[in-house]
Amino acid sequence: MSSQKSTSADTAVTGAAATDVLDAGRAPKRARGRMRVAALLDAATLVFAEKGYDAATMTEIAARSSTAIGSLYRFFPSKEALAEGLLHRYGERASAGLDAIAARAHDMTAAQMADALLDLMMALKSERTALKVLMDARVDGANRRRYLLGVIRGRMAGVLSAHAPGLSADRADLLSIMLLHLMKTIPELAEEAEAAALFQEMRLVLSAYLTAAVAGG
Amino acid sequence: MSSQKSTSADTAVTGAAATDVLDAGRAPKRARGRMRVAALLDAATLVFAEKGYDAATMTEIAARSSTAIGSLYRFFPSKEALAEGLLHRYGERASAGLDAIAARAHDMTAAQMADALLDLMMALKSERTALKVLMDARVDGANRRRYLLGVIRGRMAGVLSAHAPGLSADRADLLSIMLLHLMKTIPELAEEAEAAALFQEMRLVLSAYLTAAVAGG
Amino acid sequence: MSSQKSTSADTAVTGAAATDVLDAGRAPKRARGRMRVAALLDAATLVFAEKGYDAATMTEIAARSSTAIGSLYRFFPSKEALAEGLLHRYGERASAGLDAIAARAHDMTAAQMADALLDLMMALKSERTALKVLMDARVDGANRRRYLLGVIRGRMAGVLSAHAPGLSADRADLLSIMLLHLMKTIPELAEEAEAAALFQEMRLVLSAYLTAAVAGG
Amino acid sequence: MSSQKSTSADTAVTGAAATDVLDAGRAPKRARGRMRVAALLDAATLVFAEKGYDAATMTEIAARSSTAIGSLYRFFPSKEALAEGLLHRYGERASAGLDAIAARAHDMTAAQMADALLDLMMALKSERTALKVLMDARVDGANRRRYLLGVIRGRMAGVLSAHAPGLSADRADLLSIMLLHLMKTIPELAEEAEAAALFQEMRLVLSAYLTAAVAGG
DNA sequence: GATGAATGAGTCTTCATTCAT
DNA sequence: TATGAATGAAGACTCATTCAT
């Protein structure tokens, strides 16, 4: 009883308190839960990237993150849901990366832009491989994936608009789709023997295209 | 008796007749066999493209080509062998297409080149999607796939050399790898809602890159 | 024409002629047929012995005797029938061998008898291995196999009666069953490293048993 | 509280208690697991004996022990592993039986020895039939089977040495091989119509052989 | 009759998912 | 709430047998 009183006092202040207080004892468990989820997603990233979507087994993903299979299913009720979780996390990270570029985009040259995009892709590389696998897996739920794509494309359009304010909205959308398709090949280039030289080429492709497109748009 | 006489007379004339006669009954079987193989490869192309390598089932591929599962296995003794058959056929078709472009390459502008490559990819589109799936599949036999890649890259280098005779061999090789990576995205563009506009963009990407690369090389 | 004449002349003598004449042109085919059957049975003996009943494939048996699979099925309409053919041939050869021993049995000592039986088993060894496989295969048609067993046991009883005329029929039957069971192990002994020594032991087993049994019966 | 006290008292005494408590929840699962394994081996014994190794299906073995096919594969990850499990269990039982005979062997007559061996084979009869099938199966892993044979032959040699201490080691080894070959026929005798009489004969075979061999050795 | 391509039932095995403990 | 044993649908592949040529 007395504990409840003090609780309501706290709540008034913190705002987020309402839920926190109700969960009192559960708070640490939640923290554990979030770590579990992170560990699961990390393991899933590895296993999907190594084996592909179908060949990856829920059992191995659980084992690699030292999680009981039953617990994995508590957090992600299906393999599809796990894939979606991965997609979601990737979407957030990619969005953050693109937003960061957008913030600096106004003052960048096309060549600098190309570099920034290349850097971003390489930073996300390990997750990209898993993502590719998931996007290619022709399973149902593709629509939700399409949603993710939409979000990222929006961010990319933001980058472009910041970079070349003169672009029409439609044109920015189109360019963002095109650029994202081009950027998809970057992790693959990284696996070629001539990776370094190919990066130079990609830099050329991107800046040449950006220059031409911005000028022509 | 008289029939026997005429028979020996015929044989004497044609020379090849002897074997023809012996194969008499086998000829149609072979023709049927070749059609079966083509039907199987077509069905496999569809199913692999739709489901991905692992999710594609031999049973469905057989059913889609109205073939008994046992017959599928007579022609392709394993799923891997079927994939290889597809790869092989694609290799031949792509090589032929690139060779045809090479023959005309000397007199083409960068823009015409871009168009020709786009057209080729679209002509191969249905097979391209399946090919992507097969090349990405994390299965053994990747070496033979690598071989296919080598062949196609060689043809593409031939196209570039014909187009811009001034290119060094190394440079032509590098450009061909880059171009093929870029071209891989074409069938994916075709699936976007804005396909037509994206094709224009790709034309721009390719010709801008070709122009810059040839000039810079 | 002239050949036909001489044929009918021959026929008059042989008694089997009636059918021979009707088959005129088929006669050589028949001979071919008999050779095919022999070749098939030989191949089957090998393959069954090597692989066991289930793992042996009709296709391999056909191939090993250079026979088309369709032809194999003309002679033996099922795998079971082929097994039966083998059993039958074995029965005839084993019967012949036992009859030959029976003819000399009266004047043989127990030790000589043991030797004769050992020799017979070794002479039939290659077929024995296949036979073992067929008798052990727990497939239907076991009844017909039981018939074969009956025949051979009868012959063995004949051998025993000739050897020891004082034996009652029942006792001879029992002893023959026992002896045949013991003899079954001989080909297995031949596969042990100590085959030679084990043969001596088996000689001991057989003659000790024969002596004791004949005396005690 | 009092229960807790008594618990800790118990623990103090048994020593093993600590782990017992930790395993509390797992203990019944393990017990169930062991019963499953036993049921599976029993079913496998039946099915292998009835159908032979190849013709026996994992599905039927699972069904006969009211086990889901997936569970069968949890305990025995392959058909071969299941066979090995059976071999192992047989090896232990046969060894135990032979050791028990060895313990009494010194004071036994040849006839008593024969009886003891007959009794042992009959006790193991149902497993013997399956074992025969497994030992004959032309599959890989034959080496491990050879190991089993070695073990059992060693035990049998122990029996003989205890029975007739005068035997040389080599002679004991040879006799044990011979005796085991003879004993293999016992379960087959049991399937004949005249089983009872044949057992008398086998008794005769064994004791006559033992007497002769021991005297002669 | 001979041939061998075609057929499809049936085998072993895997793995996403559930649920009793 | 966590655990991991249990489940069974589904997939790749084989082979006895048939039948059009």
XYZ file of N, CA and C in Angstrom, chain D residues 1-15 17-18 21:
54
model
N 9.532 -25.828 6.127
C 10.736 -25.682 6.943
C 11.270 -27.021 7.408
N 10.375 -27.774 8.065
C 10.835 -29.073 8.548
C 11.223 -29.955 7.360
N 10.480 -29.823 6.305
C 10.820 -30.633 5.125
C 12.196 -30.244 4.595
N 12.432 -28.947 4.645
C 13.726 -28.501 4.168
C 14.839 -29.078 5.022
N 14.555 -29.078 6.310
C 15.563 -29.611 7.221
C 15.871 -31.071 6.900
N 14.811 -31.839 6.836
C 15.043 -33.260 6.575
C 15.761 -33.436 5.231
N 15.410 -32.569 4.287
C 16.080 -32.662 2.997
C 17.579 -32.497 3.145
N 17.943 -31.410 3.836
C 19.383 -31.171 3.968
C 20.026 -32.303 4.756
N 19.269 -32.911 5.664
C 19.801 -34.050 6.403
C 20.095 -35.191 5.427
N 19.110 -35.469 4.585
C 19.291 -36.524 3.584
C 20.539 -36.263 2.747
N 20.579 -35.024 2.307
C 21.693 -34.668 1.436
C 23.023 -34.964 2.096
N 23.070 -34.584 3.338
C 24.326 -34.791 4.046
C 24.746 -36.246 3.976
N 23.766 -37.101 4.040
C 24.082 -38.525 4.053
C 24.512 -39.061 2.684
N 23.677 -38.766 1.684
C 23.894 -39.467 0.413
C 25.062 -38.949 -0.406
N 25.328 -37.679 -0.320
C 26.459 -37.175 -1.094
C 26.106 -36.920 -2.538
N 23.306 -36.392 -3.479
C 22.075 -35.603 -3.440
C 22.178 -34.286 -4.185
N 23.314 -33.604 -4.022
C 23.468 -32.298 -4.661
C 23.054 -32.331 -6.127
N 19.341 -33.027 -6.781
C 18.440 -31.883 -6.671
C 18.496 -31.031 -7.949
